[in-house]
Short mmCIF file of C-alpha atoms and ligand atoms in Angstrom, two decimals:
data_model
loop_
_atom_site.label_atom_id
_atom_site.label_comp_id
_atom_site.label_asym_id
_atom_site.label_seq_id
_atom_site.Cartn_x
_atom_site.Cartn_y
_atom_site.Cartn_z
CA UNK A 1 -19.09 -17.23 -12.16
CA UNK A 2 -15.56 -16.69 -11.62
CA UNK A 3 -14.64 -13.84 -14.38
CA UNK A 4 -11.70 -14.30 -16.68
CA UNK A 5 -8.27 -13.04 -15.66
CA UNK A 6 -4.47 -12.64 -16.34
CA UNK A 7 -2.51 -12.51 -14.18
CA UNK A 8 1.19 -11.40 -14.11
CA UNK A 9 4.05 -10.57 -12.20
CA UNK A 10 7.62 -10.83 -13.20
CA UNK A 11 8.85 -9.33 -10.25
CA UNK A 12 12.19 -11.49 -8.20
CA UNK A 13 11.66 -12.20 -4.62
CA UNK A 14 14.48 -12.62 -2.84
CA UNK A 15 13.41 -13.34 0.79
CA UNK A 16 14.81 -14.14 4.29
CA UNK A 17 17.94 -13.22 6.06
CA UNK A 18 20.89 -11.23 5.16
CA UNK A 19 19.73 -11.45 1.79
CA UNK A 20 20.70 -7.49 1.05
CA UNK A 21 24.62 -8.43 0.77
CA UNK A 22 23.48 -10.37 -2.25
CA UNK A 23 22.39 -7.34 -3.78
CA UNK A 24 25.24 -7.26 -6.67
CA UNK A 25 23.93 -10.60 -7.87
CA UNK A 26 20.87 -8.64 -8.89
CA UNK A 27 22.15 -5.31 -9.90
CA UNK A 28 22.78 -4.88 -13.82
CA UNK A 29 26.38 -4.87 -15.03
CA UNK A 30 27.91 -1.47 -15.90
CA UNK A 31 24.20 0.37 -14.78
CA UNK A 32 24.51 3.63 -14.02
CA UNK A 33 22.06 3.49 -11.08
CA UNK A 34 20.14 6.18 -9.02
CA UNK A 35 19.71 5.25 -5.53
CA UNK A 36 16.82 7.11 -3.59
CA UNK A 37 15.77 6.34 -0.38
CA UNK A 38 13.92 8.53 2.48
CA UNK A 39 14.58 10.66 5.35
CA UNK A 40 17.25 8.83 7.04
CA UNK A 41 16.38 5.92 9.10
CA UNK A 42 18.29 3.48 6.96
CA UNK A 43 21.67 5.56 7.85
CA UNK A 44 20.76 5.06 11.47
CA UNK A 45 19.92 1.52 11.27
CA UNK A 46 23.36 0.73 9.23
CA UNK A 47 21.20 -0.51 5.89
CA UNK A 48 22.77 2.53 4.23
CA UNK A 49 25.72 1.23 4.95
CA UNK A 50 25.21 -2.46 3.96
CA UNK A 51 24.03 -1.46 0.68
CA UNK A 52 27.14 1.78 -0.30
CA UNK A 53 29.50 -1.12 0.02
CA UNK A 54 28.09 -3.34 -2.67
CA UNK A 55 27.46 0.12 -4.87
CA UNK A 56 31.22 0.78 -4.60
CA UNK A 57 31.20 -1.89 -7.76
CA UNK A 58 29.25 0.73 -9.92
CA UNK A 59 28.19 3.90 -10.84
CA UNK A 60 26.04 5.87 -8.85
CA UNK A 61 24.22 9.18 -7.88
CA UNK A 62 22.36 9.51 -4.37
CA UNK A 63 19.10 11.43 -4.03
CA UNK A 64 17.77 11.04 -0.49
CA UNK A 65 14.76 12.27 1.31
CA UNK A 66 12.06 10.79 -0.09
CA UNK A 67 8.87 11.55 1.88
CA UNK A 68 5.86 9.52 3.47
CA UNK A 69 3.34 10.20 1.24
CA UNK A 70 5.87 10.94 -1.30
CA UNK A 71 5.65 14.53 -3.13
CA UNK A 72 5.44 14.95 -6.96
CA UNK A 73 7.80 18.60 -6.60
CA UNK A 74 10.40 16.29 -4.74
CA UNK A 75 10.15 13.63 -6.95
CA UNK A 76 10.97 16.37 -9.86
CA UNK A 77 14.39 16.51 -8.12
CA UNK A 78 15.24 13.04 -8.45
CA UNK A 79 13.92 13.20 -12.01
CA UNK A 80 16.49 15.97 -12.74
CA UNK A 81 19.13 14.06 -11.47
CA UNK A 82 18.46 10.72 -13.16
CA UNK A 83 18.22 12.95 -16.50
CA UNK A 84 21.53 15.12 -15.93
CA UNK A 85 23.45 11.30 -15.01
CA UNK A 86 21.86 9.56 -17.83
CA UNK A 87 21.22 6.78 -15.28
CA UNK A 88 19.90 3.61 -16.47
CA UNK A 89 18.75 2.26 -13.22
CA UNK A 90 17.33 2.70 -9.68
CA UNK A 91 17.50 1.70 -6.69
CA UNK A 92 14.78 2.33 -4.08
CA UNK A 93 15.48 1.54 -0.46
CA UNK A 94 12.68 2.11 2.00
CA UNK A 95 9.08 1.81 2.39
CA UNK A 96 5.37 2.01 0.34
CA UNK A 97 6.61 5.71 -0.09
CA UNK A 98 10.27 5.91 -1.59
CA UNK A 99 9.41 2.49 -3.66
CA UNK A 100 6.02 4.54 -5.01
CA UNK A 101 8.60 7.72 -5.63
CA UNK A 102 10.95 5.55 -7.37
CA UNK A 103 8.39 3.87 -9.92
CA UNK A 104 7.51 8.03 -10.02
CA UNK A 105 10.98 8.78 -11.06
CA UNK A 106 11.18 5.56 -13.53
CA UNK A 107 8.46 6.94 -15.74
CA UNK A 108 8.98 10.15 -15.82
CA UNK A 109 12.87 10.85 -16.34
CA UNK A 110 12.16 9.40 -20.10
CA UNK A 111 8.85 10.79 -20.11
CA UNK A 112 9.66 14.17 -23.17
CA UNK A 113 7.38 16.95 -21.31
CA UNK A 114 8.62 18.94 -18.14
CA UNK A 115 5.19 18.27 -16.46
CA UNK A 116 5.14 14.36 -15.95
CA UNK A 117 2.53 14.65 -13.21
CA UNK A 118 0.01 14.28 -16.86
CA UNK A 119 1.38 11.28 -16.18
CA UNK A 120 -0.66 10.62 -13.01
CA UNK A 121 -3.91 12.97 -13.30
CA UNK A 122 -4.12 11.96 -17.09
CA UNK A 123 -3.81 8.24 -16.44
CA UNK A 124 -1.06 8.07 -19.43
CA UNK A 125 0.03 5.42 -20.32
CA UNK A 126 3.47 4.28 -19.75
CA UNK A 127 5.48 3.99 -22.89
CA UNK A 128 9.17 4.11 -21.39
CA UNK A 129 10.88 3.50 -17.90
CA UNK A 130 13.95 3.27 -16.10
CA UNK A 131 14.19 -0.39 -14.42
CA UNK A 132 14.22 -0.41 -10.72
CA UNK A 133 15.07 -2.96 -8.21
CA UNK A 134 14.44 -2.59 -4.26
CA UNK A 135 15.02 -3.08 -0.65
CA UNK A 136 12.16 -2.99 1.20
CA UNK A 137 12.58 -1.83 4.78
CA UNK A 138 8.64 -1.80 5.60
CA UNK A 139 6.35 -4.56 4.89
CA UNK A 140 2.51 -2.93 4.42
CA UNK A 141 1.67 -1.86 0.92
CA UNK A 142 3.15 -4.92 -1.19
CA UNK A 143 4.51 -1.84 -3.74
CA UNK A 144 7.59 -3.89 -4.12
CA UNK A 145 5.59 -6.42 -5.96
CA UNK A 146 3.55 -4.56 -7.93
CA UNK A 147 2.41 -2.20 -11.06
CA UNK A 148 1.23 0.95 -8.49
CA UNK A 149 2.46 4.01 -7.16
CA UNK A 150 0.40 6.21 -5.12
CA UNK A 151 1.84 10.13 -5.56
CA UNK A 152 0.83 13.35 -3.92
CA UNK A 153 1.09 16.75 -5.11
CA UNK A 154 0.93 19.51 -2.70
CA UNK A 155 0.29 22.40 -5.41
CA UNK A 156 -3.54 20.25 -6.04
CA UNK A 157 -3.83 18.72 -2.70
CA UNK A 158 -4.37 15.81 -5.26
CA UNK A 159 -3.11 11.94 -4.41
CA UNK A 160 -3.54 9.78 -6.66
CA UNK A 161 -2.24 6.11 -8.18
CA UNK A 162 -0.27 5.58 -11.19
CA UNK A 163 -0.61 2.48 -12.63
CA UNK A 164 1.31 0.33 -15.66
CA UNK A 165 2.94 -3.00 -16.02
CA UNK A 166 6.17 -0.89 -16.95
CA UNK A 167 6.52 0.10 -13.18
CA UNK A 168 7.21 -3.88 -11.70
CA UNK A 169 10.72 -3.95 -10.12
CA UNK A 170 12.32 -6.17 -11.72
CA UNK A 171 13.53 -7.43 -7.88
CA UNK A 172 12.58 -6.72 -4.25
CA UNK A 173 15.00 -7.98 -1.92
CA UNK A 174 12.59 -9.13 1.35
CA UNK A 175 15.28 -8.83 4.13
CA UNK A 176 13.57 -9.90 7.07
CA UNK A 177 16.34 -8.20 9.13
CA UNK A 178 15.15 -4.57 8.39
CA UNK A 179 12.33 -4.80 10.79
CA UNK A 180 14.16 -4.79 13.49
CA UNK A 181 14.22 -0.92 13.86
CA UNK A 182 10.68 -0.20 12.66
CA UNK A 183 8.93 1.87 15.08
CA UNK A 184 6.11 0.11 16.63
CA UNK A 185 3.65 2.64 14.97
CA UNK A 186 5.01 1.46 11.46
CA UNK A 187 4.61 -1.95 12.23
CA UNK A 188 1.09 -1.11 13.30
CA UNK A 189 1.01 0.32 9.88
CA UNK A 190 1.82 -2.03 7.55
CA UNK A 191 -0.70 -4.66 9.09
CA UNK A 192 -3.39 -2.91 8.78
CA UNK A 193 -2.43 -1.83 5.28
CA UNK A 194 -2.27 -5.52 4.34
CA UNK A 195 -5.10 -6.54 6.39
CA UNK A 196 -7.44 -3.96 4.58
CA UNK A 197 -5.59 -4.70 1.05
CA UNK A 198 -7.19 -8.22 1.63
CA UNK A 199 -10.39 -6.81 2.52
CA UNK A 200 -10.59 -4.78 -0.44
CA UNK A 201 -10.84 -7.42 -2.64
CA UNK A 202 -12.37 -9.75 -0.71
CA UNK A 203 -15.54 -8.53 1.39
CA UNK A 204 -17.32 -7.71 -1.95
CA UNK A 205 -19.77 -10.51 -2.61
CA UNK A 206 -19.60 -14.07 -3.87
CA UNK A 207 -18.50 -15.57 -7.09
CA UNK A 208 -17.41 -18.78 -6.57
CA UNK A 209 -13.44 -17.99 -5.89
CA UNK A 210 -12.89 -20.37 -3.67
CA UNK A 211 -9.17 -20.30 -3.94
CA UNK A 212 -9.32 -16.81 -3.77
CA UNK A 213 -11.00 -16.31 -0.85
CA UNK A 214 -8.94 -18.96 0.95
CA UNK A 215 -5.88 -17.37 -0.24
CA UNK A 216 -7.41 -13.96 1.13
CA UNK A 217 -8.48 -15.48 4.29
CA UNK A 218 -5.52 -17.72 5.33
CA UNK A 219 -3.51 -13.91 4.52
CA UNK A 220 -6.30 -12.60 6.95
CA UNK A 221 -5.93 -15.25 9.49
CA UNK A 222 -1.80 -15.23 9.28
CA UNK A 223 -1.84 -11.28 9.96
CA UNK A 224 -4.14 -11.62 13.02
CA UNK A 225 -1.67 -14.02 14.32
CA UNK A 226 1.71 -12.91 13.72
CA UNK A 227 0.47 -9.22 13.30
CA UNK A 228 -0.09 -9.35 16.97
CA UNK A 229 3.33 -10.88 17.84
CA UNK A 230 5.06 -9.06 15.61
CA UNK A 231 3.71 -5.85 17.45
CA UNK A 232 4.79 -7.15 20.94
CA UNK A 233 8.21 -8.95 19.96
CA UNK A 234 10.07 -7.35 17.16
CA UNK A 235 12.34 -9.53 17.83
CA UNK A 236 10.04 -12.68 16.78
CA UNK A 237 11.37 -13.52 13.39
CA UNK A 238 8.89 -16.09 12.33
CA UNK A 239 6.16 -12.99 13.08
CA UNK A 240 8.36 -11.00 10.60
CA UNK A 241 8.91 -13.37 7.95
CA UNK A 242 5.10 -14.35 7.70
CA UNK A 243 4.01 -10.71 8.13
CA UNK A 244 6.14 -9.57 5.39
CA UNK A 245 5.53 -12.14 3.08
CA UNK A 246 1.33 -11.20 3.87
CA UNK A 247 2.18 -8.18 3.15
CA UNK A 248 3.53 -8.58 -0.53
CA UNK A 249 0.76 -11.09 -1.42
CA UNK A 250 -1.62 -8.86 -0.41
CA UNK A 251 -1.15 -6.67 -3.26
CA UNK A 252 0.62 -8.29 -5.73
CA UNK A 253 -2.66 -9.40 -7.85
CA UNK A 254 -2.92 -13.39 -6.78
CA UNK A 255 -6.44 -12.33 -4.82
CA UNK A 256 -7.87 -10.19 -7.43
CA UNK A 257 -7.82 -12.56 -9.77
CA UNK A 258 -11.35 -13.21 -11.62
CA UNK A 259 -13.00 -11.40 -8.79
CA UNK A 260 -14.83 -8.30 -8.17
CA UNK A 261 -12.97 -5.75 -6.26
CA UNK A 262 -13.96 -2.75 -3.90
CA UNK A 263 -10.98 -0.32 -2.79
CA UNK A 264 -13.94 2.85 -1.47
CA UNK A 265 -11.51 2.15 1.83
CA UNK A 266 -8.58 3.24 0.17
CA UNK A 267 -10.37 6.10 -2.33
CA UNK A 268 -11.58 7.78 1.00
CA UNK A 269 -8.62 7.12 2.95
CA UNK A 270 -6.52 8.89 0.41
CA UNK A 271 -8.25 11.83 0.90
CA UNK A 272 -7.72 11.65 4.86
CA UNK A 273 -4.10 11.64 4.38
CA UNK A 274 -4.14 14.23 1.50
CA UNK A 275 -5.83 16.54 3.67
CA UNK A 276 -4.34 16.25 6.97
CA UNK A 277 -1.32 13.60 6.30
CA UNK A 278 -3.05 10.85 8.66
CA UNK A 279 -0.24 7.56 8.16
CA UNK A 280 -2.02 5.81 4.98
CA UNK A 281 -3.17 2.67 7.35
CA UNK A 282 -4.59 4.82 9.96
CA UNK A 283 -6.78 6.18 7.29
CA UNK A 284 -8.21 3.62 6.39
CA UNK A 285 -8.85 1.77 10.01
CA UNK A 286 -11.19 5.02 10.08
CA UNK A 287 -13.10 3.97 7.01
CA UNK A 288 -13.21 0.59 7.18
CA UNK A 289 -16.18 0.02 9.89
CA UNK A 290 -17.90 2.82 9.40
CA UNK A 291 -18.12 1.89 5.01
CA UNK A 292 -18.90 -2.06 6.14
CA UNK A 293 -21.26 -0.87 8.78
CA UNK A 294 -23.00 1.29 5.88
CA UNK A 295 -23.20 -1.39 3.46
CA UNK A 296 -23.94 -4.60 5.64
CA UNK A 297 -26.48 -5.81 3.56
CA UNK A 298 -25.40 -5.04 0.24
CA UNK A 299 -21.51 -7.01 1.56
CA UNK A 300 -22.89 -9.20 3.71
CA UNK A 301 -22.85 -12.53 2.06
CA UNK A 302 -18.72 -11.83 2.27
CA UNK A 303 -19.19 -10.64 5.70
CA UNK A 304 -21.16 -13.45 7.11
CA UNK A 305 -17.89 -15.75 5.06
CA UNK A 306 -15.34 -13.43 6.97
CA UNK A 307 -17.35 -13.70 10.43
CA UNK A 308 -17.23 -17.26 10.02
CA UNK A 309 -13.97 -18.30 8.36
CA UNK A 310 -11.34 -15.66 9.90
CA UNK A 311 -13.14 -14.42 13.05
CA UNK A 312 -14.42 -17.96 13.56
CA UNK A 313 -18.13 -16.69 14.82
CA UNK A 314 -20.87 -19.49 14.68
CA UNK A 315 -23.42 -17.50 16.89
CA UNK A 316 -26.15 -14.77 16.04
CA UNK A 317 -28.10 -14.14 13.12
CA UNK A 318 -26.61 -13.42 9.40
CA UNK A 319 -26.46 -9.63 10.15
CA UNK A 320 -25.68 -10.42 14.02
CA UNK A 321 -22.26 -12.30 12.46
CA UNK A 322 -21.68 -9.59 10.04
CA UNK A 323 -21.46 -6.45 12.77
CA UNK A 324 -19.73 -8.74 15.15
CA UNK A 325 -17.07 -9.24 12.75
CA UNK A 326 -16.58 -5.90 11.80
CA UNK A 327 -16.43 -5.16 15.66
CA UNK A 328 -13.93 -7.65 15.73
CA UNK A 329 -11.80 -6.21 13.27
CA UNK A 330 -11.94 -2.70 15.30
CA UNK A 331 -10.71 -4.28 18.05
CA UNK A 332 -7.98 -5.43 16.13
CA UNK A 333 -6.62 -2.47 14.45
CA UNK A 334 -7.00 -0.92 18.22
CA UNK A 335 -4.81 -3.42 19.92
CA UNK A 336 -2.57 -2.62 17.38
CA UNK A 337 -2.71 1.16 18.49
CA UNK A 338 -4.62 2.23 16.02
CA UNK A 339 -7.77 4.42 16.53
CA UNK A 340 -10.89 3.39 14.45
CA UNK A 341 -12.50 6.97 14.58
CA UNK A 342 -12.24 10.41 13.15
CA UNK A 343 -12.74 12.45 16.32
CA UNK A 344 -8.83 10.84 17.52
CA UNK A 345 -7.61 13.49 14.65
CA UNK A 346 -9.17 16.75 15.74
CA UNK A 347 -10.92 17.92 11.87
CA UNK A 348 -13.83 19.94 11.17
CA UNK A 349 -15.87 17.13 9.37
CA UNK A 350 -18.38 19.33 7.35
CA UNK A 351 -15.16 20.85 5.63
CA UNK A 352 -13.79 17.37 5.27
CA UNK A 353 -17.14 16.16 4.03
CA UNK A 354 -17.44 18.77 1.25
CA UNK A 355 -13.57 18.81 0.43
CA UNK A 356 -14.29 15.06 -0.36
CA UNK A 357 -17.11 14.92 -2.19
CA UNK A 358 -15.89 18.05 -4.12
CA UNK A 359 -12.55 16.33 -5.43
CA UNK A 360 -14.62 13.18 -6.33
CA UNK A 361 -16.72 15.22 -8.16
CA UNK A 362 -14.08 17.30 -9.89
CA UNK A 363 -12.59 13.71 -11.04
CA UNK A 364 -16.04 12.75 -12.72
CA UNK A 365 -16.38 9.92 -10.13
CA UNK A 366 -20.25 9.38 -9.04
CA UNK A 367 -20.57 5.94 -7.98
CA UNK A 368 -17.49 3.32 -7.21
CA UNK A 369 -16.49 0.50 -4.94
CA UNK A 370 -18.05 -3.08 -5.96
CA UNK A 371 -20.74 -2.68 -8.78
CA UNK A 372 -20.89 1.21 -7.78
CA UNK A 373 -22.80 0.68 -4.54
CA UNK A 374 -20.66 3.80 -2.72
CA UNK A 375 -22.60 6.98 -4.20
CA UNK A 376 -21.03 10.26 -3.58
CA UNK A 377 -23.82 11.02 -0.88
CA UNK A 378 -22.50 8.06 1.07
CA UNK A 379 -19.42 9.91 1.97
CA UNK A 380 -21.09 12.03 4.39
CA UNK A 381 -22.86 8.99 6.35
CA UNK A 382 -19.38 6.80 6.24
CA UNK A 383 -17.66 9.78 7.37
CA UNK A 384 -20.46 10.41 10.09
CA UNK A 385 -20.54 6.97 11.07
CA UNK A 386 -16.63 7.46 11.72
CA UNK A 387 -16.36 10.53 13.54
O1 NZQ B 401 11.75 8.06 5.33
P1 NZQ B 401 12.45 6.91 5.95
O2 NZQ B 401 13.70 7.29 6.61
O3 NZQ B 401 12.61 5.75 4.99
O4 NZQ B 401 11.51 6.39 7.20
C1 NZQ B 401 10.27 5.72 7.02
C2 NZQ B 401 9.06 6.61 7.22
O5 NZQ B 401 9.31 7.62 8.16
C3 NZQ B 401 10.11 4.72 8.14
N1 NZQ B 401 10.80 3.44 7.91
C4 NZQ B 401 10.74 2.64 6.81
N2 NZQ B 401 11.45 1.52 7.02
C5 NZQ B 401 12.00 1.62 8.26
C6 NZQ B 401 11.58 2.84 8.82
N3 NZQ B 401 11.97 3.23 10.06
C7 NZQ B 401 12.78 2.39 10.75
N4 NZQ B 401 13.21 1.20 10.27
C8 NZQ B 401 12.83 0.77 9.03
N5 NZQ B 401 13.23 -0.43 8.58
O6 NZQ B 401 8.72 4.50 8.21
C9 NZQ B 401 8.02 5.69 7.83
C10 NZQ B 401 6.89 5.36 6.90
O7 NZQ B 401 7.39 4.87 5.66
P2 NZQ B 401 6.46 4.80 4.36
O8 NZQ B 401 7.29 4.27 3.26
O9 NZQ B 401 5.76 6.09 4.17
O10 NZQ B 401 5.35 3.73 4.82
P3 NZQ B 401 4.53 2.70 3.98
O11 NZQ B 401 5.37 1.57 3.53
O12 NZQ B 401 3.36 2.41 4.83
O13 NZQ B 401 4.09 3.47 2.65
C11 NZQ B 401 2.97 4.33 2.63
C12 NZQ B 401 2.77 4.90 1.22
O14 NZQ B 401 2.45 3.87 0.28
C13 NZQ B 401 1.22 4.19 -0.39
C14 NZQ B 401 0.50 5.00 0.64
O15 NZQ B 401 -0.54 5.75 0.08
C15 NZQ B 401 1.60 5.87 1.19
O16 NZQ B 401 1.88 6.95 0.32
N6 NZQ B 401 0.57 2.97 -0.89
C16 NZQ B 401 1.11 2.35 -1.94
C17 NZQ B 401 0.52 1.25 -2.52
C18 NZQ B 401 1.11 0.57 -3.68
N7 NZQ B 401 2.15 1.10 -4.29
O17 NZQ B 401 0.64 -0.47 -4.11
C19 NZQ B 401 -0.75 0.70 -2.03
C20 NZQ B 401 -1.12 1.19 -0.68
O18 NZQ B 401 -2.50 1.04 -0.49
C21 NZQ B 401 -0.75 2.61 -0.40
O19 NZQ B 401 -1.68 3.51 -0.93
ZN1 ZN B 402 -3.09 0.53 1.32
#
């Protein structure tokens, strides 16, 4: 039985092609806004540009380099500039990272305590924040769509998600011509981020979703596709528009609708890149066959539907379809250039192992993924299975 649900989303969409010079149709009147963005690649591919000449209309402060993997202490700076300009809104132009930053920066410039990182490891809750609007410049995390942020902080080695309705842009401008000078390793990225989004809330087991899992699977089937031709032609703007629209309804809470949800991938994965800053999706490409692999019989009702419905395998016994898809999906992370194992990344694994299961423990988490079936044990035979 399907469970109940709400779902929403007032975040804009505003999708397709030179879509970003309609920015000040979007942009509050009279805002005082704080533009962030990240380390520069949107001054070499001319977006800066594109966007300074529709901010000449308003007020504005800057506040640039915004990491991957964004950092609480640099967020802090962008806080303390929003405060000292009184600014009213923001305006985040990059990637997963500076959009997570800015939803950072939202909450916590009218959050009254100098520490707003309680924010985060406390899971408060959001009583106040700055609007925010976007330009997304990198489909793969579906942040400009939705309620999360994922923040690290370097003092704790901690990174973790901050979550609240209070952090939906209020707009995401979807301009598909921003892909055109994403590195091939990004684009890698942000389908396997999506792909594995998908997966998260999908290879759990069965409820009776069915528009759910179609919705998940025709995402799925779309990625494999165009995922593949984006890589090879960035030029192919059909690949782009479909990837990046995959991208934002991967994680913008259509597919986790009534259903049960998983996201072990991402709670391990998160501790890869905390640890040795491995890119977000490559993270998780580790995790993913080694976790299924681990769990094929208590997933594999899901994984006999995915084996069947996305990979389109017919042959083979129930458990013979299951490990064939998740082979399957290997070999499509690695023709994406993507490794599937830990041993690419050159880490002492007993140290990782123990770092792991010491921060889960220190968080008071025991048991999670789908209906708890990941025990803390389980870390060391995923991460085993992956090296
Ligand atoms: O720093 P800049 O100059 O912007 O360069 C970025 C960065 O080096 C570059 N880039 C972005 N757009 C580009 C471009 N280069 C050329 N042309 C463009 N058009 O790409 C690099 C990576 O950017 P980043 O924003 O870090 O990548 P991504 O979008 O994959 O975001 C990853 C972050 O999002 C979090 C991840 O944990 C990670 O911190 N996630 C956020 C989620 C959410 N809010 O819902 C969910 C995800 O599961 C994920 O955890
Ligand atoms: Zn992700």
């Amino acid at each position: 039985m399907i469970n109940n649900y709400e779902l929403y989303n007032p975040t804009r969409l505003i999708f397709g092609e030179n879509r970003i010079e309609e920015l000040n149709q979007y942009l509050p009147e009279k805002a005082k806004i704080l533009f962030v963005y990240g380390q520069g690649s949107i001054k070499r591919n001319g977006i800066y540009d594109r966007v300074i000449d529709i901010l000449k209309g308003w007020e504005y402060v800057e506040f640039s380099g915004i990491e991957p993997n964004p950092v609480y202490e640099t967020l802090m700076k962008a806080v303390k500039l929003g405060r000292e300009n009184k600014v009213d809104f923001i305006l985040a132009v990059g990637g997963g990272s500076v959009i997570d930053g800015a939803k950072f920066i939202s909450a916590a410039i009218p959050f009254g305590d100098d520490e707003p990182w309680k924010l985060v490891s406390e899971h408060l809750e959001v009583i106040e924040s700055i609007p925010l609007g976007t330009i997304l410049t990198l489909p793969a995390t579906g942040s400009e769509m939705n309620k999360g942020a994922v923040i690290s902080n370097k003092a704790t080695g901690d990174k973790l998600a901050l979550i609240s309705e209070k952090l939906f842009p209020v707009f995401s401008i979807l301009d598909i011509s921003v892909l055109k000078s994403l590195p091939k390793r990004q684009i890698a990225n942000g389908v396997v981020d999506a792909f594995v989004h998908v997966t998260e809330q999908y290879i759990t087991y069965p409820i009776g979703a069915k528009l759910q899992d179609r919705f998940a699977e025709s995402i799925l089937l779309t990625l494999i596709e165009d995922g593949q031709k984006l890589y090879d032609d960035i030029e192919d703007k059909d690949a782009g528009a479909n990837v990046m629209f995959c991208a934002t309804m991967a994680l913008n809470g259509v597919l986790s609708s009534g259903v049960p949800t998983d996201w072990s991938i991402h709670m391990i994965g998160h501790e890869l890149t905390a640890l040795y800053n491995i890119d977000h999706a490559r993270s998780l490409a580790i995790i993913l066959p080694a976790l299924y692999n681990l769990k094929i019989n208590e997933k594999l009702e899901k994984l006999v539907q995915f084996a069947e419905r996305v990979w389109k395998i017919t042959k083979g016994s129930d458990i013979e379809k299951a490990h064939t898809a998740i082979k399957y999906t290997e070999n499509f992370f690695k023709s994406l250039g993507i490794s599937t194992k830990l041993s690419k990344y050159n880490i002492d694994l007993d140290f990782t192992i123990k770092s792991i299961k010491e921060k889960f423990e220190s968080r008071g988490i025991d048991n999670f993924g789908e209906n708890g079936i990941i025990s803390i044990d389980d870390i060391e035979a995923i991460l085993h299975k992956a090296k």
